[in-house]
Amino acid sequence: MSMMIWWGVTSRSVRRLTARARQGFRRAVTGVLGATGLVLVVVGAEHRTAHAQHLWMAGALPFAAAAVGWRVWHAPEEGLPDALRLRERSRRIALRAASVPGFGASVGLVVHLGAHGALAHEAGVAALWAVVLAPIPVLVESALWGAAPRALRLQVRTARLAEAVRELNAESARVSPLDFDPDRGYAGTPVPRRSVAPAAHLGPACEARPTRGRAASMLSLDPVGRAYRTWLRESSLRWDGTTLTLTDGRRNVVAVRLGAAEPGAAERAARGPLADRPVELVWLHEQNVGEPASEVLILLLDSSGRRLLTMPGLGYLDTQVAQVAGASGLRFSYHNWAGAPLEPPWRRLWSRVFPRRRGHVRLRMARRL
């Protein structure tokens, strides 16, 4: 028994070390190619004639193209779910097909600048055609994948979200790691820290408003700007017994009637500007690594887990928001994703877990901060 445990631990360690060695080798090759291209650029900048400068700098392009393109010539990492591995292989094949004419275009430009006569002309034409043909494999692959069965695309999305949650747990070393539920939401979501089922009956009127002290704790500074003062004064989340009303710092108002569902045009009028009837209100707290301030969002979701509305939650108390959600007959979910890496808005975890629905409404803080 002890021998089997030792063998299992040893084999996992060997695989981990092998993966790290391969990653280090790839980074080293990329660094060498990039450094070579940089040297050629520096040498070209030292020349006084424009032709020599262009020739040397163009000589750096094949090395830059090789540094970028060669990374797609290895197989996806082991251990990925089947659907995600299929997607990665398809994408890499398209990128490989695009990298060949891309590299050829860079070489053709060097020949065009360095040669004379017919050879220079033909090399320039070939480089131009290679530039035109390079993006075609990627565009075709994207179009074909867009026409793939929806179930397969959802499996890939679920696998990517599961990988993102796993990486978040590994990088942030969370005391209580996030658990991922693939059957929850649109394509799986982390299990919320707190979830309250909708009440059987609508509750009495209640209201949630941001407070200065709560906003200061979220921002790690005192909100003294005009935009913050306007937000604290104007923003609210109010339930009057029949209608849920959300107001932002620009005095934009979204009113949704959440009483008994009405058919046809009456039901569309009752939900206001939203694309569908909301069924869940989400309180989302996210704090990126290295940033003292945290971001809080209030989301309204439809029955499939897609975002109908996004609103800043600066200064709001989650218990008050939960009270409004319970009174209005909505499910309430509290998510805390502190430790997430800093990424572009379209790559952030919450925007992928809760994708926007067409007709999405966004309420904002104020015109100027």
XYZ file of C-alpha atoms in Angstrom:
369
model
C 0.000 0.000 0.000
C 2.789 2.407 0.922
C 4.604 1.495 -2.328
C 1.488 2.423 -4.367
C 1.148 5.755 -2.565
C 4.849 6.487 -3.106
C 4.569 5.593 -6.787
C 1.515 7.838 -7.248
C 3.196 10.799 -5.551
C 6.410 10.257 -7.509
C 4.639 9.984 -10.882
C 2.679 13.206 -10.223
C 5.878 14.989 -9.251
C 7.626 13.803 -12.410
C 4.750 14.974 -14.600
C 4.729 18.348 -12.835
C 8.484 18.778 -13.285
C 8.270 17.726 -16.933
C 5.521 20.269 -17.603
C 7.544 23.016 -15.937
C 10.648 22.077 -17.940
C 8.712 22.248 -21.202
C 7.246 25.588 -20.259
C 10.687 26.914 -19.357
C 12.107 25.684 -22.686
C 9.328 27.416 -24.628
C 9.900 30.651 -22.764
C 13.647 30.422 -23.391
C 13.195 29.896 -27.149
C 10.711 32.755 -27.312
C 13.143 34.988 -25.429
C 16.028 34.134 -27.761
C 13.985 34.837 -30.885
C 12.630 38.076 -29.473
C 16.074 39.220 -28.322
C 17.525 38.495 -31.780
C 14.837 40.608 -33.407
C 15.485 43.419 -30.932
C 19.219 43.346 -31.711
C 18.466 43.686 -35.425
C 16.209 46.663 -34.745
C 18.913 48.346 -32.653
C 21.573 47.688 -35.301
C 19.280 49.058 -37.996
C 18.625 52.213 -36.010
C 22.394 52.888 -35.929
C 22.657 53.058 -39.739
C 22.431 56.456 -41.365
C 20.849 55.530 -44.687
C 17.101 54.924 -44.784
C 17.450 51.831 -46.982
C 19.854 50.134 -44.553
C 17.619 50.991 -41.624
C 14.567 49.507 -43.323
C 16.452 46.375 -44.356
C 17.808 45.647 -40.878
C 14.509 46.388 -39.180
C 12.639 44.234 -41.676
C 15.111 41.470 -40.843
C 13.711 41.482 -37.310
C 10.220 40.605 -38.555
C 10.908 36.879 -39.254
C 12.274 36.466 -35.736
C 9.275 38.276 -34.255
C 6.898 36.146 -36.333
C 8.706 32.979 -35.251
C 8.622 34.033 -31.573
C 4.867 34.544 -31.747
C 3.961 31.712 -34.104
C 6.029 28.790 -32.885
C 4.167 28.637 -29.569
C 1.075 27.236 -31.328
C 3.015 24.285 -32.721
C 2.765 22.224 -29.546
C -0.226 20.223 -28.377
C -2.608 21.527 -25.680
C -1.680 20.660 -22.121
C -2.682 17.278 -20.767
C -5.605 16.819 -18.433
C -8.030 19.189 -20.133
C -11.675 18.105 -20.542
C -12.394 16.511 -23.901
C -14.527 19.384 -25.212
C -11.976 22.033 -24.224
C -9.087 20.006 -25.639
C -10.974 19.668 -28.938
C -11.508 23.430 -29.029
C -7.861 24.134 -28.257
C -6.655 21.731 -30.945
C -8.978 23.309 -33.504
C -7.780 26.797 -32.617
C -4.119 25.790 -32.729
C -4.514 24.160 -36.136
C -5.994 27.387 -37.501
C -3.213 29.456 -35.923
C -0.589 27.129 -37.389
C -2.108 27.536 -40.823
C -2.048 31.310 -40.330
C 1.510 31.421 -38.991
C 3.017 29.902 -42.158
C 1.957 32.697 -44.562
C 2.656 35.209 -41.783
C 6.247 34.031 -41.532
C 6.476 33.908 -45.315
C 5.293 37.517 -45.562
C 8.036 38.659 -43.188
C 10.689 36.835 -45.221
C 9.232 38.184 -48.463
C 9.514 41.739 -47.149
C 13.200 41.234 -46.367
C 13.841 39.878 -49.868
C 11.841 42.738 -51.371
C 14.001 45.314 -49.597
C 17.311 43.540 -50.136
C 16.963 42.347 -53.742
C 16.663 44.284 -56.998
C 14.700 44.053 -60.196
C 12.154 41.305 -60.877
C 13.058 39.314 -57.764
C 12.287 42.274 -55.503
C 8.964 42.865 -57.268
C 7.910 39.218 -57.087
C 8.935 38.962 -53.421
C 6.869 42.067 -52.611
C 3.800 40.694 -54.391
C 4.177 37.330 -52.645
C 4.505 39.034 -49.259
C 1.368 41.072 -49.945
C -0.621 37.956 -50.857
C 0.683 36.161 -47.781
C -0.554 39.019 -45.583
C -3.982 38.793 -47.208
C -4.199 34.990 -46.842
C -2.838 34.723 -43.265
C -6.048 35.582 -41.346
C -8.310 33.378 -43.499
C -7.750 30.091 -41.554
C -8.547 31.815 -38.244
C -11.685 33.449 -39.653
C -12.895 30.177 -41.191
C -12.245 28.245 -37.969
C -14.121 30.840 -35.913
C -17.069 30.711 -38.291
C -17.162 26.902 -38.259
C -16.942 26.787 -34.490
C -19.745 29.316 -34.254
C -21.897 26.879 -36.232
C -21.021 23.965 -33.916
C -23.819 22.449 -31.790
C -24.792 24.662 -28.883
C -24.328 21.809 -26.423
C -20.683 21.424 -27.462
C -20.019 25.152 -27.164
C -21.577 25.182 -23.718
C -19.358 22.270 -22.671
C -16.302 24.240 -23.756
C -17.501 27.319 -21.889
C -18.141 25.270 -18.755
C -14.684 23.680 -18.960
C -13.009 27.076 -19.345
C -14.857 28.475 -16.350
C -13.892 25.443 -14.275
C -10.242 25.971 -15.262
C -10.481 29.674 -14.374
C -11.874 28.860 -10.922
C -9.166 26.246 -10.377
C -6.463 28.766 -11.312
C -8.029 31.370 -9.021
C -7.933 28.933 -6.109
C -4.317 27.999 -6.873
C -3.006 31.555 -7.332
C -4.798 33.253 -4.458
C -4.231 30.402 -1.947
C -7.718 30.922 -0.578
C -8.464 29.652 2.919
C -11.889 28.516 1.690
C -11.472 27.635 -2.013
C -14.301 28.203 -4.436
C -16.321 25.183 -5.495
C -17.523 25.116 -9.087
C -21.005 23.868 -9.927
C -21.219 23.022 -13.671
C -25.005 22.682 -13.539
C -25.693 26.102 -12.064
C -26.320 29.235 -14.114
C -25.709 29.617 -17.829
C -22.618 27.408 -18.102
C -21.690 26.746 -14.500
C -20.831 29.144 -11.667
C -18.808 29.085 -8.451
C -21.016 28.048 -5.560
C -22.147 31.273 -3.835
C -21.061 31.923 -0.288
C -24.700 32.523 0.606
C -27.861 31.768 -1.338
C -31.412 32.567 -0.237
C -34.326 30.979 -2.083
C -37.175 33.276 -3.139
C -39.972 33.681 -0.640
C -43.358 32.129 -1.320
C -45.090 35.508 -1.013
C -44.042 39.052 -1.812
C -42.908 41.060 1.203
C -43.604 44.589 2.412
C -41.995 47.733 1.042
C -38.292 48.169 1.821
C -35.271 50.018 0.495
C -31.487 49.731 0.287
C -29.273 52.794 -0.083
C -25.485 53.226 -0.131
C -23.748 54.721 2.886
C -20.599 56.809 3.081
C -18.920 54.556 5.627
C -19.527 51.432 3.594
C -18.261 53.129 0.423
C -15.104 54.255 2.220
C -14.364 50.683 3.336
C -14.774 49.406 -0.226
C -12.607 52.121 -1.796
C -10.026 52.227 1.023
C -10.427 56.020 0.942
C -13.001 58.630 1.846
C -15.435 59.193 -1.103
C -15.216 62.993 -1.224
C -15.542 63.549 -4.986
C -18.620 65.062 -6.548
C -19.454 61.851 -8.383
C -19.328 59.851 -5.148
C -21.531 62.368 -3.345
C -24.042 62.232 -6.196
C -24.035 58.448 -6.103
C -24.606 58.303 -2.363
C -27.437 60.806 -2.652
C -29.251 59.515 -5.748
C -28.674 55.751 -5.946
C -31.195 53.370 -4.423
C -32.701 49.899 -4.653
C -36.362 50.147 -3.685
C -39.284 47.728 -3.410
C -42.759 49.225 -2.948
C -44.761 45.998 -2.744
C -45.277 45.510 -6.499
C -42.342 47.131 -8.333
C -38.567 46.887 -7.965
C -36.948 50.227 -8.801
C -33.198 50.699 -9.328
C -31.719 54.206 -9.591
C -28.103 55.046 -10.439
C -25.900 58.110 -9.975
C -27.099 59.631 -13.242
C -30.712 59.477 -12.091
C -31.481 56.735 -14.580
C -34.381 54.648 -13.300
C -35.261 51.025 -14.116
C -38.620 49.889 -12.763
C -39.647 46.224 -12.960
C -43.061 45.024 -11.854
C -42.603 41.689 -10.109
C -46.158 40.851 -9.151
C -48.127 38.052 -10.785
C -46.875 37.326 -14.321
C -49.125 38.744 -17.011
C -49.341 37.390 -20.551
C -48.389 39.149 -23.769
C -47.891 42.892 -24.013
C -48.836 43.448 -20.371
C -45.956 41.241 -19.216
C -43.476 43.038 -21.517
C -44.612 46.397 -20.196
C -44.300 45.184 -16.591
C -40.645 44.180 -16.904
C -39.730 47.651 -18.183
C -36.550 47.992 -20.283
C -35.266 44.545 -19.326
C -35.179 41.819 -21.968
C -36.851 39.259 -19.693
C -38.297 38.785 -16.248
C -35.532 38.641 -13.587
C -35.461 35.684 -11.228
C -32.235 36.250 -9.271
C -30.421 39.186 -7.690
C -26.661 38.716 -7.285
C -24.343 40.560 -4.928
C -20.818 40.161 -6.303
C -17.675 41.235 -4.473
C -14.391 41.107 -6.394
C -10.961 42.370 -5.387
C -8.033 42.034 -7.749
C -4.594 40.986 -6.573
C -2.507 43.965 -5.469
C -5.403 46.435 -5.421
C -6.584 47.874 -2.084
C -10.007 48.834 -3.419
C -12.692 46.247 -4.079
C -15.479 46.232 -6.650
C -19.045 45.339 -5.799
C -21.709 44.746 -8.432
C -25.437 44.160 -8.232
C -26.749 41.942 -11.027
C -30.204 40.914 -12.164
C -30.252 37.515 -13.888
C -32.834 35.753 -16.016
C -33.859 32.122 -15.627
C -30.857 30.932 -17.675
C -28.275 32.799 -15.579
C -27.561 35.619 -18.045
C -27.272 39.260 -17.016
C -30.263 41.469 -17.606
C -28.889 44.418 -15.638
C -25.567 45.451 -14.104
C -25.330 48.125 -11.433
C -22.447 49.267 -9.175
C -22.859 48.215 -5.570
C -20.580 50.850 -4.049
C -21.699 51.640 -0.517
C -24.491 49.072 -0.366
C -24.786 46.565 2.452
C -25.371 43.012 1.277
C -27.894 42.277 4.033
C -30.075 45.196 2.944
C -29.867 44.099 -0.700
C -30.798 40.562 0.371
C -33.811 41.967 2.219
C -35.007 43.775 -0.921
C -34.458 40.637 -3.018
C -36.438 38.502 -0.576
C -39.312 40.973 -0.397
C -39.528 41.213 -4.195
C -39.589 37.428 -4.676
C -36.106 37.087 -6.186
C -33.444 34.544 -5.295
C -30.455 36.208 -3.635
C -26.857 35.023 -4.130
C -23.729 36.384 -2.475
C -20.410 35.812 -4.282
C -16.981 36.757 -2.931
C -14.166 36.381 -5.475
C -11.365 38.221 -3.719
C -7.935 37.456 -5.150
C -8.926 37.407 -8.824
C -6.161 38.409 -11.262
C -6.393 41.798 -12.958
C -7.730 41.243 -16.490
C -9.431 43.269 -19.237
C -13.173 43.812 -18.661
C -14.211 41.215 -21.239
C -11.929 38.598 -19.647
C -12.925 39.087 -16.027
C -14.390 36.061 -14.340
C -17.747 37.622 -13.461
C -18.364 38.762 -17.051
C -17.788 35.183 -18.260
C -19.770 33.480 -15.510
C -22.720 35.831 -16.031
C -22.760 36.630 -19.776
C -24.827 39.559 -20.982
C -28.154 38.934 -22.583
C -29.138 40.910 -25.651
C -30.801 44.112 -24.467
C -28.620 44.230 -21.342
C -29.087 47.389 -19.241
C -26.148 48.992 -17.427
C -26.575 51.523 -14.651
C -23.537 53.661 -13.866
C -22.143 55.717 -11.021
C -21.871 59.196 -12.516
C -20.637 61.022 -15.578
C -17.328 62.032 -14.002
C -15.324 60.637 -11.121
